[in-house]
GROMACS .gro file of C-alpha atoms in nm:
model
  188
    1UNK     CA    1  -1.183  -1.203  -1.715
    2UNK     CA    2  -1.440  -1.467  -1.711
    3UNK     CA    3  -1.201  -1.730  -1.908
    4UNK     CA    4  -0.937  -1.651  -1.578
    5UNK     CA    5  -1.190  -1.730  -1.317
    6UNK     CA    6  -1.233  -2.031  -1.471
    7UNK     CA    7  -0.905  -2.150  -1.505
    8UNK     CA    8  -0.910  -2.059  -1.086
    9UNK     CA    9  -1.224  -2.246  -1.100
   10UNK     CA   10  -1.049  -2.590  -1.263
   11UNK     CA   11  -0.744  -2.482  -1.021
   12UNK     CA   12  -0.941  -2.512  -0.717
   13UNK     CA   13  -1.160  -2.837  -0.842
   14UNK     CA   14  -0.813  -3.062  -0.885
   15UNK     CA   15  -0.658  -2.865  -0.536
   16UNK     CA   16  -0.984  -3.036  -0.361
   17UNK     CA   17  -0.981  -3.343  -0.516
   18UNK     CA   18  -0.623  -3.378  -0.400
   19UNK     CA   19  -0.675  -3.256  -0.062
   20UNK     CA   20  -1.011  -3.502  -0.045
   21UNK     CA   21  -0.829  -3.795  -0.151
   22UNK     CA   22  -0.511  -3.726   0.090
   23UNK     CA   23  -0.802  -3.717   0.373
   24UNK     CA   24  -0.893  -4.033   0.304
   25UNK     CA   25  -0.531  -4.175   0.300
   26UNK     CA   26  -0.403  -3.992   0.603
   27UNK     CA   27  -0.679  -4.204   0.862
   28UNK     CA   28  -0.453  -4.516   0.734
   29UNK     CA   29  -0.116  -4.373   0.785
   30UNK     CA   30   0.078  -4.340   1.115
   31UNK     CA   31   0.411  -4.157   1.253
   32UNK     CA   32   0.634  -4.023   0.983
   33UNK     CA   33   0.426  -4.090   0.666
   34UNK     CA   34   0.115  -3.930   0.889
   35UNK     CA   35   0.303  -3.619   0.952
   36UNK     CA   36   0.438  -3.532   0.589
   37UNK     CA   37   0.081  -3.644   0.431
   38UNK     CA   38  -0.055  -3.372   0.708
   39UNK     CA   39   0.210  -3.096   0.621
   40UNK     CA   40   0.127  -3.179   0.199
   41UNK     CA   41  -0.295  -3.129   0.314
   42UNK     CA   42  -0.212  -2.827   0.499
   43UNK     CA   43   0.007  -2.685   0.232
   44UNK     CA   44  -0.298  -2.755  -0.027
   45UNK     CA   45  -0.512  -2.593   0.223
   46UNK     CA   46  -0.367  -2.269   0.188
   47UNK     CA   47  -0.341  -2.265  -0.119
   48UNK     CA   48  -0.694  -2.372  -0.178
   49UNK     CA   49  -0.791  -2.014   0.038
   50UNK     CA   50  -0.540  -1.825  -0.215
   51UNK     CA   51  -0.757  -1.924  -0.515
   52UNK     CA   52  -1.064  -1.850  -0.327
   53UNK     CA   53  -0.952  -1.504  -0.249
   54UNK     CA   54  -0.776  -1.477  -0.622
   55UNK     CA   55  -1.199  -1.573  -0.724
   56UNK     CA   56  -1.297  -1.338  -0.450
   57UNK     CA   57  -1.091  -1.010  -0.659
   58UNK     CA   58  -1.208  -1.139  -1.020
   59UNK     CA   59  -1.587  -1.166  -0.856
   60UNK     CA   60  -1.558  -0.775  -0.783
   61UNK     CA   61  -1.464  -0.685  -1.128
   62UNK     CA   62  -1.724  -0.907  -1.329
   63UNK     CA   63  -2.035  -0.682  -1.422
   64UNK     CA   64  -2.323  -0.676  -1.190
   65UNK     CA   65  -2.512  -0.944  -1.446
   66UNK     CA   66  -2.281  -1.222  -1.419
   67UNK     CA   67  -2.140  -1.144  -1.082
   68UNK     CA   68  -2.442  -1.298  -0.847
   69UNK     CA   69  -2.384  -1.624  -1.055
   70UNK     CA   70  -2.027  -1.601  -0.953
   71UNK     CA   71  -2.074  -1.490  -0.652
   72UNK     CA   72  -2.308  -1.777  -0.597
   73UNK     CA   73  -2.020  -2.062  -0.649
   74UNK     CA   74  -1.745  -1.867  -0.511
   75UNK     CA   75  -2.034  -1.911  -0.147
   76UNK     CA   76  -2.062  -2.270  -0.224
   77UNK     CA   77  -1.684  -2.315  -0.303
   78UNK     CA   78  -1.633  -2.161   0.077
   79UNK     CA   79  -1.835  -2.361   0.267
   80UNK     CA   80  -1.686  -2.696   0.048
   81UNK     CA   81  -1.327  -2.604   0.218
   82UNK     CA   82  -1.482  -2.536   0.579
   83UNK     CA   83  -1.610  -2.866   0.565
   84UNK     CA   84  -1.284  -3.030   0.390
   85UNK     CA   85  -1.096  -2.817   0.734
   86UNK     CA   86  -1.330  -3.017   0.934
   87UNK     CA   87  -1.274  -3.363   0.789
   88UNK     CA   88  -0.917  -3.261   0.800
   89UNK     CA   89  -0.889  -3.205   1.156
   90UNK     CA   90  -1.107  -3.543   1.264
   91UNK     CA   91  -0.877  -3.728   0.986
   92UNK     CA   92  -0.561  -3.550   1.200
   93UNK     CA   93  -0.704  -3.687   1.567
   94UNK     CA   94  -0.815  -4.012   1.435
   95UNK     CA   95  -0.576  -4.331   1.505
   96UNK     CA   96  -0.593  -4.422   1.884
   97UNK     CA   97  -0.341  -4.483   2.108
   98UNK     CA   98  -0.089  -4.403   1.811
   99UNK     CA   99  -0.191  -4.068   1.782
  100UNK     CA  100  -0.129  -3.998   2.145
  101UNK     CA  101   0.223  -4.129   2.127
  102UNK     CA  102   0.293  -3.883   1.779
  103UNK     CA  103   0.093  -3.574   1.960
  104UNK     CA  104   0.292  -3.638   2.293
  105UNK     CA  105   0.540  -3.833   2.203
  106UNK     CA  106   0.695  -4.141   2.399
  107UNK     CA  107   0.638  -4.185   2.726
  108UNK     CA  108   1.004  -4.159   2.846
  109UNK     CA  109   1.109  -4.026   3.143
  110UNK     CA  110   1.478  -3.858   3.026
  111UNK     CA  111   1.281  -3.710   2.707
  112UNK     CA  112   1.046  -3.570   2.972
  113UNK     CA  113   1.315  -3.440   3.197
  114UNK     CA  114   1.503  -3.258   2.889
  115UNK     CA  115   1.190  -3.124   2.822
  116UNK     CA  116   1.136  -2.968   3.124
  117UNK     CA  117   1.532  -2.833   3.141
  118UNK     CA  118   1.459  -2.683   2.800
  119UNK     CA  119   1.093  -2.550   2.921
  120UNK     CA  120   1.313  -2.375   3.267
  121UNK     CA  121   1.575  -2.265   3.031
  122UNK     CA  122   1.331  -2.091   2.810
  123UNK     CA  123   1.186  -1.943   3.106
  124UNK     CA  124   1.496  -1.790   3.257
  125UNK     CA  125   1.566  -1.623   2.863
  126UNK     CA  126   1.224  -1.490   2.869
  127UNK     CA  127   1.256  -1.341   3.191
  128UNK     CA  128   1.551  -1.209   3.169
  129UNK     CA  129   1.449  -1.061   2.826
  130UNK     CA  130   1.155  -0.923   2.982
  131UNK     CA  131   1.399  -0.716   3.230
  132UNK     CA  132   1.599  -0.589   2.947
  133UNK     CA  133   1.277  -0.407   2.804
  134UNK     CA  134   1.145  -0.272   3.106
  135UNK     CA  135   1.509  -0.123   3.155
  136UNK     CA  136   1.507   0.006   2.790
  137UNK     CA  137   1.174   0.128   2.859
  138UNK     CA  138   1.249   0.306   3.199
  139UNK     CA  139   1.578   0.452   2.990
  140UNK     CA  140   1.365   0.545   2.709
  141UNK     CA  141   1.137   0.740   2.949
  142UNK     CA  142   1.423   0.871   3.131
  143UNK     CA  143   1.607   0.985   2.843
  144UNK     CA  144   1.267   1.165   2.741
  145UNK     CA  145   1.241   1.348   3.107
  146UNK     CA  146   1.616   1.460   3.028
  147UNK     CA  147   1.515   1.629   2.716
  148UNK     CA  148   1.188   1.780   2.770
  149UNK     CA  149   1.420   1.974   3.036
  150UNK     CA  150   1.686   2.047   2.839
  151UNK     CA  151   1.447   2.183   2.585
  152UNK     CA  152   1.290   2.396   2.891
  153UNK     CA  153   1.639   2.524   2.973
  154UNK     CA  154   1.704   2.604   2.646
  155UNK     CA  155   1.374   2.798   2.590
  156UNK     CA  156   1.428   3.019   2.958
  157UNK     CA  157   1.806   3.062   2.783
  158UNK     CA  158   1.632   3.214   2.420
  159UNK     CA  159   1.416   3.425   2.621
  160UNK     CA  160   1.653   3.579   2.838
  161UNK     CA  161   1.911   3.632   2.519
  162UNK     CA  162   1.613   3.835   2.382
  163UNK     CA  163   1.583   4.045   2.644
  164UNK     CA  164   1.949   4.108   2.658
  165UNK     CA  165   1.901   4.188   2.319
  166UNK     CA  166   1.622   4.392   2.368
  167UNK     CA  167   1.779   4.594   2.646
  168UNK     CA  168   2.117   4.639   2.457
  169UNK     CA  169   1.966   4.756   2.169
  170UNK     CA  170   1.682   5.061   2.436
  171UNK     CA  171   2.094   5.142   2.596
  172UNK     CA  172   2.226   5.173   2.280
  173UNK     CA  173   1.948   5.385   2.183
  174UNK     CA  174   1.933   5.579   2.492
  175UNK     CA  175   2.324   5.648   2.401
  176UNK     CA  176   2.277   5.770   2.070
  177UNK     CA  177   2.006   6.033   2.187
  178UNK     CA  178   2.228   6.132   2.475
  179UNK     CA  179   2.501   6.134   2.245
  180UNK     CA  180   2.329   6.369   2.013
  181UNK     CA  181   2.241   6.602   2.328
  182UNK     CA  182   2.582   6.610   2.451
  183UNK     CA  183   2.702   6.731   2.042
  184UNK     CA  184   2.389   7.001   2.027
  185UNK     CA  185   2.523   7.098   2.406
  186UNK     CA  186   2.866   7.127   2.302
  187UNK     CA  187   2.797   7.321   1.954
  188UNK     CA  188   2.636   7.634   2.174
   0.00000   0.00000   0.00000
């Protein structure tokens, strides 16, 4: 157990180095190499947190005497990646007017118009999305209404079979007494 933690432990040490030297590198870069070297960090990021919480499950199953001494690092390993996130993100903003034009993009007036057709366009499908589930919702509902009643008809329906039933069987009683009567009558 304590031999896997470790080998998470020398996992995690190169997975920082990495990420801390590609933090260093992205501040020089700009556009295209900029963007990949940010999509490798944030790839290294994650799974940076996936050792962390692979440490996290080995912690809870060390005994209680060696598991504040891991539990110690696996603390001091977590607040090493929140402050690698935060380097990260000032590395990401830093570069000037560059970065505006690869946040943004260029300032051109026909990207900005197809932006704003797509942006209207997306609009529209959302809307008109939007009425199509209140519609399935209002059918859904109505559809509902339509069976609680049908399942109050057919309740009203059982009970009045049963008292069919129930009166068929008091006639059909009342017959076979009077039919008895009528035999004893007919005998004397």
């Amino acid at each position: 157990m304590a031999s896997l933690l470790d080998s998470y432990e020398q996992q995690y040490s190169n997975v920082t180095a990495e990420i801390t030297n590609k933090i260093a590198k992205i501040v020089k870069l700009s556009g295209g190499e900029k963007r990949h070297m940010v999509t490798n960090v944030e790839k290294q990021m994650e799974e940076a947190k996936e050792l962390l919480e692979q440490m996290d499950l080995e912690v809870r199953d060390i005994p209680s005497k060696e598991r504040q001494k891991y539990a110690t690092r696996l603390k001091s390993y977590k607040t090493e990646l929140g402050k690698l996130e935060k380097d990260f993100k000032k590395a990401k903003l830093h570069g000037g007017a560059g970065s505006r034009e690869e946040l943004l993009g260029p300032d051109d007036p026909s990207h900005s118009e197809d932006q704003r057709t797509r942006l209207l366009d997306n609009t529209e499908r959302l809307e008109r999305s939007g009425r199509k589930l209140e519609a399935g919702y209002r059918m859904a509902v109505e559809t509902e209404q339509v069976g609680a009643d049908i399942l109050e008809n057919l309740h009203q329906d059982r009970e009045k079979i049963q008292r069919s039933r129930d009166r068929l069987r008091e006639t059909d009683s009342d017959l076979g007494k009077s039919s008895r009567i009528l035999s004893a009558m007919m005998r004397r």
